[in-house]
Amino acid sequence: MSHIVQIQTQVRDPVAIASACERLRLSPPIHRTVQLFSRQETGLAVELPGWRYPVVCQLASGEVRYDNYNGRWGAQVELDRLLQTYAIEKTKLEARRKGHRVTEQSLQDGSVKLVIHVGA
């Protein structure tokens, strides 16, 4: 049986964030207070390629705070890539915790198909 799922990503798991950063060859995330253009944010900070300011993951709320000035201070595609990779890594972590096996397939449109093999 097949199920199609649409996921609204909330970033709450520091292990999955670290795995996503490692997979994307980014510097490891660091919990700290950072200065964005007009305010400070505290949380798990991730440096994205070409971004003026880091993105800050608020683990309690699942929100990601950032200031890329509508793409002028950082390409949205980099944040989208981080969120997609986080979702993949979080899904794989949760599946493995429950004893399931996961296979992954990159699709031509940039999406990723994950298949969770229950009881495998």
PDB file of C-alpha atoms in Angstrom:
ATOM      1  CA  MET A   1       0.000   0.000   0.000  1.00  0.00           C
ATOM      2  CA  SER A   2       1.344   3.431  -0.897  1.00  0.00           C
ATOM      3  CA  HIS A   3       0.727   6.737   0.868  1.00  0.00           C
ATOM      4  CA  ILE A   4       1.671  10.215  -0.309  1.00  0.00           C
ATOM      5  CA  VAL A   5       2.459  12.598   2.543  1.00  0.00           C
ATOM      6  CA  GLN A   6       3.057  16.354   2.477  1.00  0.00           C
ATOM      7  CA  ILE A   7       5.214  17.542   5.343  1.00  0.00           C
ATOM      8  CA  GLN A   8       5.251  20.978   7.016  1.00  0.00           C
ATOM      9  CA  THR A   9       8.739  21.021   8.478  1.00  0.00           C
ATOM     10  CA  GLN A  10       9.225  22.056  12.101  1.00  0.00           C
ATOM     11  CA  VAL A  11      12.861  21.978  13.128  1.00  0.00           C
ATOM     12  CA  ARG A  12      13.051  20.554  16.657  1.00  0.00           C
ATOM     13  CA  ASP A  13      15.651  17.767  16.697  1.00  0.00           C
ATOM     14  CA  PRO A  14      19.294  18.860  17.182  1.00  0.00           C
ATOM     15  CA  VAL A  15      20.605  15.438  16.102  1.00  0.00           C
ATOM     16  CA  ALA A  16      18.714  15.625  12.797  1.00  0.00           C
ATOM     17  CA  ILE A  17      19.921  19.220  12.267  1.00  0.00           C
ATOM     18  CA  ALA A  18      23.519  18.129  12.834  1.00  0.00           C
ATOM     19  CA  SER A  19      23.031  15.195  10.442  1.00  0.00           C
ATOM     20  CA  ALA A  20      21.578  17.521   7.803  1.00  0.00           C
ATOM     21  CA  CYS A  21      24.520  19.906   8.165  1.00  0.00           C
ATOM     22  CA  GLU A  22      27.007  17.046   7.897  1.00  0.00           C
ATOM     23  CA  ARG A  23      25.247  15.662   4.833  1.00  0.00           C
ATOM     24  CA  LEU A  24      25.273  19.106   3.169  1.00  0.00           C
ATOM     25  CA  ARG A  25      28.906  19.619   4.234  1.00  0.00           C
ATOM     26  CA  LEU A  26      28.034  22.646   6.334  1.00  0.00           C
ATOM     27  CA  SER A  27      29.724  23.621   9.564  1.00  0.00           C
ATOM     28  CA  PRO A  28      28.159  21.922  12.586  1.00  0.00           C
ATOM     29  CA  PRO A  29      25.279  23.895  14.137  1.00  0.00           C
ATOM     30  CA  ILE A  30      26.127  25.825  17.305  1.00  0.00           C
ATOM     31  CA  HIS A  31      23.743  26.974  20.023  1.00  0.00           C
ATOM     32  CA  ARG A  32      24.394  30.690  20.404  1.00  0.00           C
ATOM     33  CA  THR A  33      22.983  34.174  20.167  1.00  0.00           C
ATOM     34  CA  VAL A  34      23.454  35.766  16.757  1.00  0.00           C
ATOM     35  CA  GLN A  35      22.852  39.220  15.406  1.00  0.00           C
ATOM     36  CA  LEU A  36      20.534  39.331  12.437  1.00  0.00           C
ATOM     37  CA  PHE A  37      20.102  42.676  10.668  1.00  0.00           C
ATOM     38  CA  SER A  38      17.719  44.286  13.143  1.00  0.00           C
ATOM     39  CA  ARG A  39      17.486  41.861  16.069  1.00  0.00           C
ATOM     40  CA  GLN A  40      19.214  39.135  17.983  1.00  0.00           C
ATOM     41  CA  GLU A  41      18.089  35.514  18.010  1.00  0.00           C
ATOM     42  CA  THR A  42      19.197  32.676  20.238  1.00  0.00           C
ATOM     43  CA  GLY A  43      19.020  29.062  19.167  1.00  0.00           C
ATOM     44  CA  LEU A  44      20.817  26.480  17.095  1.00  0.00           C
ATOM     45  CA  ALA A  45      22.601  28.580  14.456  1.00  0.00           C
ATOM     46  CA  VAL A  46      23.437  27.184  11.024  1.00  0.00           C
ATOM     47  CA  GLU A  47      25.679  28.959   8.523  1.00  0.00           C
ATOM     48  CA  LEU A  48      24.386  28.578   4.965  1.00  0.00           C
ATOM     49  CA  PRO A  49      26.586  29.110   1.886  1.00  0.00           C
ATOM     50  CA  GLY A  50      26.420  32.710   0.642  1.00  0.00           C
ATOM     51  CA  TRP A  51      24.204  33.912   3.488  1.00  0.00           C
ATOM     52  CA  ARG A  52      25.094  37.117   5.345  1.00  0.00           C
ATOM     53  CA  TYR A  53      23.468  35.927   8.592  1.00  0.00           C
ATOM     54  CA  PRO A  54      23.001  32.420   9.964  1.00  0.00           C
ATOM     55  CA  VAL A  55      19.587  30.820  10.249  1.00  0.00           C
ATOM     56  CA  VAL A  56      18.516  30.158  13.815  1.00  0.00           C
ATOM     57  CA  CYS A  57      16.497  27.072  14.716  1.00  0.00           C
ATOM     58  CA  GLN A  58      14.144  27.583  17.655  1.00  0.00           C
ATOM     59  CA  LEU A  59      13.902  23.997  18.882  1.00  0.00           C
ATOM     60  CA  ALA A  60      11.049  24.618  21.335  1.00  0.00           C
ATOM     61  CA  SER A  61       8.727  26.108  18.704  1.00  0.00           C
ATOM     62  CA  GLY A  62      10.148  24.404  15.602  1.00  0.00           C
ATOM     63  CA  GLU A  63      10.498  27.777  13.863  1.00  0.00           C
ATOM     64  CA  VAL A  64      13.495  28.852  11.808  1.00  0.00           C
ATOM     65  CA  ARG A  65      14.372  32.530  12.120  1.00  0.00           C
ATOM     66  CA  TYR A  66      16.450  34.257   9.475  1.00  0.00           C
ATOM     67  CA  ASP A  67      16.917  37.468   7.548  1.00  0.00           C
ATOM     68  CA  ASN A  68      17.905  37.047   3.913  1.00  0.00           C
ATOM     69  CA  TYR A  69      16.320  40.341   2.777  1.00  0.00           C
ATOM     70  CA  ASN A  70      14.079  38.627   0.220  1.00  0.00           C
ATOM     71  CA  GLY A  71      16.984  36.694  -1.244  1.00  0.00           C
ATOM     72  CA  ARG A  72      19.482  39.581  -1.451  1.00  0.00           C
ATOM     73  CA  TRP A  73      21.450  38.343   1.581  1.00  0.00           C
ATOM     74  CA  GLY A  74      21.095  34.637   0.888  1.00  0.00           C
ATOM     75  CA  ALA A  75      19.517  32.376  -1.712  1.00  0.00           C
ATOM     76  CA  GLN A  76      16.255  30.780  -0.582  1.00  0.00           C
ATOM     77  CA  VAL A  77      17.321  27.530  -2.271  1.00  0.00           C
ATOM     78  CA  GLU A  78      19.986  27.036   0.423  1.00  0.00           C
ATOM     79  CA  LEU A  79      17.399  27.217   3.208  1.00  0.00           C
ATOM     80  CA  ASP A  80      15.033  24.973   1.249  1.00  0.00           C
ATOM     81  CA  ARG A  81      17.852  22.437   0.841  1.00  0.00           C
ATOM     82  CA  LEU A  82      18.568  22.506   4.585  1.00  0.00           C
ATOM     83  CA  LEU A  83      14.884  22.008   5.467  1.00  0.00           C
ATOM     84  CA  GLN A  84      14.486  19.170   2.977  1.00  0.00           C
ATOM     85  CA  THR A  85      17.604  17.450   4.265  1.00  0.00           C
ATOM     86  CA  TYR A  86      16.488  17.952   7.864  1.00  0.00           C
ATOM     87  CA  ALA A  87      13.145  16.310   7.050  1.00  0.00           C
ATOM     88  CA  ILE A  88      14.922  13.365   5.425  1.00  0.00           C
ATOM     89  CA  GLU A  89      17.315  12.882   8.332  1.00  0.00           C
ATOM     90  CA  LYS A  90      14.544  13.254  10.938  1.00  0.00           C
ATOM     91  CA  THR A  91      12.393  10.698   9.125  1.00  0.00           C
ATOM     92  CA  LYS A  92      15.283   8.242   8.918  1.00  0.00           C
ATOM     93  CA  LEU A  93      16.142   8.706  12.613  1.00  0.00           C
ATOM     94  CA  GLU A  94      12.554   8.097  13.724  1.00  0.00           C
ATOM     95  CA  ALA A  95      12.111   5.089  11.453  1.00  0.00           C
ATOM     96  CA  ARG A  96      15.325   3.491  12.713  1.00  0.00           C
ATOM     97  CA  ARG A  97      14.337   4.131  16.348  1.00  0.00           C
ATOM     98  CA  LYS A  98      11.272   2.014  15.671  1.00  0.00           C
ATOM     99  CA  GLY A  99      13.311  -0.716  14.001  1.00  0.00           C
ATOM    100  CA  HIS A 100      12.319   0.078  10.440  1.00  0.00           C
ATOM    101  CA  ARG A 101      14.574   0.301   7.409  1.00  0.00           C
ATOM    102  CA  VAL A 102      14.510   3.322   5.072  1.00  0.00           C
ATOM    103  CA  THR A 103      15.458   3.562   1.428  1.00  0.00           C
ATOM    104  CA  GLU A 104      15.925   6.880  -0.299  1.00  0.00           C
ATOM    105  CA  GLN A 105      15.621   7.884  -3.933  1.00  0.00           C
ATOM    106  CA  SER A 106      16.361  11.329  -5.377  1.00  0.00           C
ATOM    107  CA  LEU A 107      13.847  12.287  -8.055  1.00  0.00           C
ATOM    108  CA  GLN A 108      14.464  14.417 -11.148  1.00  0.00           C
ATOM    109  CA  ASP A 109      12.334  17.299  -9.842  1.00  0.00           C
ATOM    110  CA  GLY A 110      14.557  17.645  -6.761  1.00  0.00           C
ATOM    111  CA  SER A 111      12.190  15.900  -4.409  1.00  0.00           C
ATOM    112  CA  VAL A 112      13.206  12.809  -2.474  1.00  0.00           C
ATOM    113  CA  LYS A 113      11.219   9.619  -2.137  1.00  0.00           C
ATOM    114  CA  LEU A 114      11.608   7.819   1.166  1.00  0.00           C
ATOM    115  CA  VAL A 115      10.247   4.330   1.597  1.00  0.00           C
ATOM    116  CA  ILE A 116       9.930   3.009   5.135  1.00  0.00           C
ATOM    117  CA  HIS A 117      10.065  -0.750   5.327  1.00  0.00           C
ATOM    118  CA  VAL A 118       8.079  -1.710   8.402  1.00  0.00           C
ATOM    119  CA  GLY A 119       9.317  -4.791  10.165  1.00  0.00           C
ATOM    120  CA  ALA A 120      12.385  -5.012   7.928  1.00  0.00           C
TER     121      ALA A 120
END
